[in-house]
């Protein structure tokens, strides 16, 4: 019996829902007879699914765009064959020790093989069944002749099993910055063109090339997301499609509550996946009630090839760091994998007087067996900021003061400490080739202290005078999260079914307390602050249990041209709020059935996909995160959200575009300025149009970004006082456009630039305080080469290159100062 590939993420893509379950075929050493049996078996399977030999011939004749990175010849050929959807067999000795410069541009299959093998003394010869075999080119040395051991047996992307697994990631799209698909909650990994939602999956290559050390820095590329906290602060909070989201609302391989708190590091992440819109059916409830989208984090796993990479970092003003990324696979068939990531940074930041110390340790174990897969992740992240925090402030009137220089420190002496640690495990087992059971779970502990809400100000005037507010906070979060289920495939006549039954539970306890102090200061000439005393201990504030059971069926018709997903999730929310004494102040226990229906149609060509969805969600009630509010920490009753979305996706042979129209409604939390309390009041309705793009426009020129326009308004508010008003902190226009250009006259050198535009937005409920629109530009470059036979990449970047001063966003009525101009440098070496 065949064995599973030791690195399925790079050797297989996502099957269409009605694809026939394929035998697990590897990219490992196979004897000729075994390989012949595999090819014959696979040929029969593909023929039964409509993959006849003439289809291979047609594929071979059509030019398409490829972007294969430089590396070993073995990896380049494997990836090219995978993306081209053809078989390749090769004697091991022919590719051993050979390097490849990669491939970028439009080619037929034979042209692509020709370019990859140019100067290698090898050629790929097409076989009668549509596969290819590698051999010594005529006229080359016969000493290179092979023995009987084969190293490559790459199959088309349909070779993924019918059940799928959480760790099998779709391959990277042209340009390498995004994936061809990603996780769609309980539906598993899906090809983007078969996904009835707007999604983007950012790759580790994109993260490394952008020198992004936090989640917020990755999401600079996404026009549907805005980081509404200052970028030099201790935490990250986002608006997604105009709805508030805390960073710890993100998922870890589909599980909520287990990601690092406050700021999420990136060194141990393989993908950052963004699913736009409510994801209650797909993922269940978030821990803090986010509805604008789901951000799913995929941890790194050991790949088939050994990796030891050392990266040295520098950031303004004098912050030095290092990152070690090492991965190995062990066992007869490389079934055991270990990936270790260690990172440390220390030194002064771009904020005057502030220093940062950051430590990260993460280890990922995995097992890829014949019928079972398992993984175990553990991480510890600690970050400490000393000497100052960036500014957030409210305003005194309708005239908004000019934003100060973002490097100005308005609270010298302020600090923050944050520590998160977690252990997460998963296990899958194939009962048959069609049915798989899965279970996953983990625990997380987080503790924070200090000025984690940054340097707060109140009633800033045009002159810059304002009241400083010191909020010294202490909190903790203890979370347990788990899910279990079964997924599989059946057919009823001409209709295919992909069925999933799953249940999940998230238990969270958290405590918080804050001490306050106030003083008079000025935005442009800060005075000495009055710092608050550090709280001794954070008492238990809230305990909640979020549980649900979901059932979904994706029906496929007409050879997967039409996909219909029907599902529902039965959800239950139990929560209690506690007084400092431990007495229960309030509690609730509510349930709801939330349905969803989604549709994908590709009636003309696989390169064009039409989709639509209607999805409801029950979310844990919003919590008051404004530490200055008199009801800070209060959690409200659950609420329902609803989304209707229509969209079209177009894969233009290496240039991917998604255009969507959406309407989302959700009950609102609104601040009462008179009582300084937050509470439910009315409904927020966001209607928007969204365009995302990624890929390679021409050879060596890549784009990444998009545009989001949102018409947001409040409705059904008490007495109609705020009806028709725009919600606080929702810009009408957001544009992100990043470009990369490989210089043709200097191979290895790439220039990049990103422009970020955010339209005007209101900082108050009555829409009297309007923050002006802003645009900033980030610049960068990288150079990839070899030194002493080692792969080396040097990167440099400038954030806010023209030192624009602006109010970037609004958090709980506080406007945040924009990013200071800063420089980042790094050098990576593979050993």
Tab-separated table of N, CA and C in Angstrom, residues 242 293 361 502 513 545 692 724:
chain	number	residue	atom	x	y	z
A	242	UNK	N	-15.554	46.915	8.474
A	242	UNK	CA	-16.184	47.952	9.266
A	242	UNK	C	-16.671	47.516	10.628
A	293	UNK	N	-15.299	39.239	10.108
A	293	UNK	CA	-14.496	38.252	9.410
A	293	UNK	C	-13.804	37.335	10.389
A	361	UNK	N	9.320	31.433	21.598
A	361	UNK	CA	9.759	30.051	21.421
A	361	UNK	C	8.572	29.209	20.999
A	502	UNK	N	-19.726	18.405	13.139
A	502	UNK	CA	-18.697	18.761	14.109
A	502	UNK	C	-19.327	19.471	15.296
A	513	UNK	N	-8.509	44.512	36.082
A	513	UNK	CA	-8.654	45.633	37.002
A	513	UNK	C	-7.775	46.749	36.469
A	545	UNK	N	-18.824	30.067	28.530
A	545	UNK	CA	-18.714	28.801	27.806
A	545	UNK	C	-19.491	28.941	26.506
A	692	UNK	N	-10.433	42.592	-4.344
A	692	UNK	CA	-9.102	42.150	-3.930
A	692	UNK	C	-8.368	41.602	-5.140
A	724	UNK	N	-29.273	56.862	10.949
A	724	UNK	CA	-28.679	57.485	9.778
A	724	UNK	C	-27.265	57.985	9.989
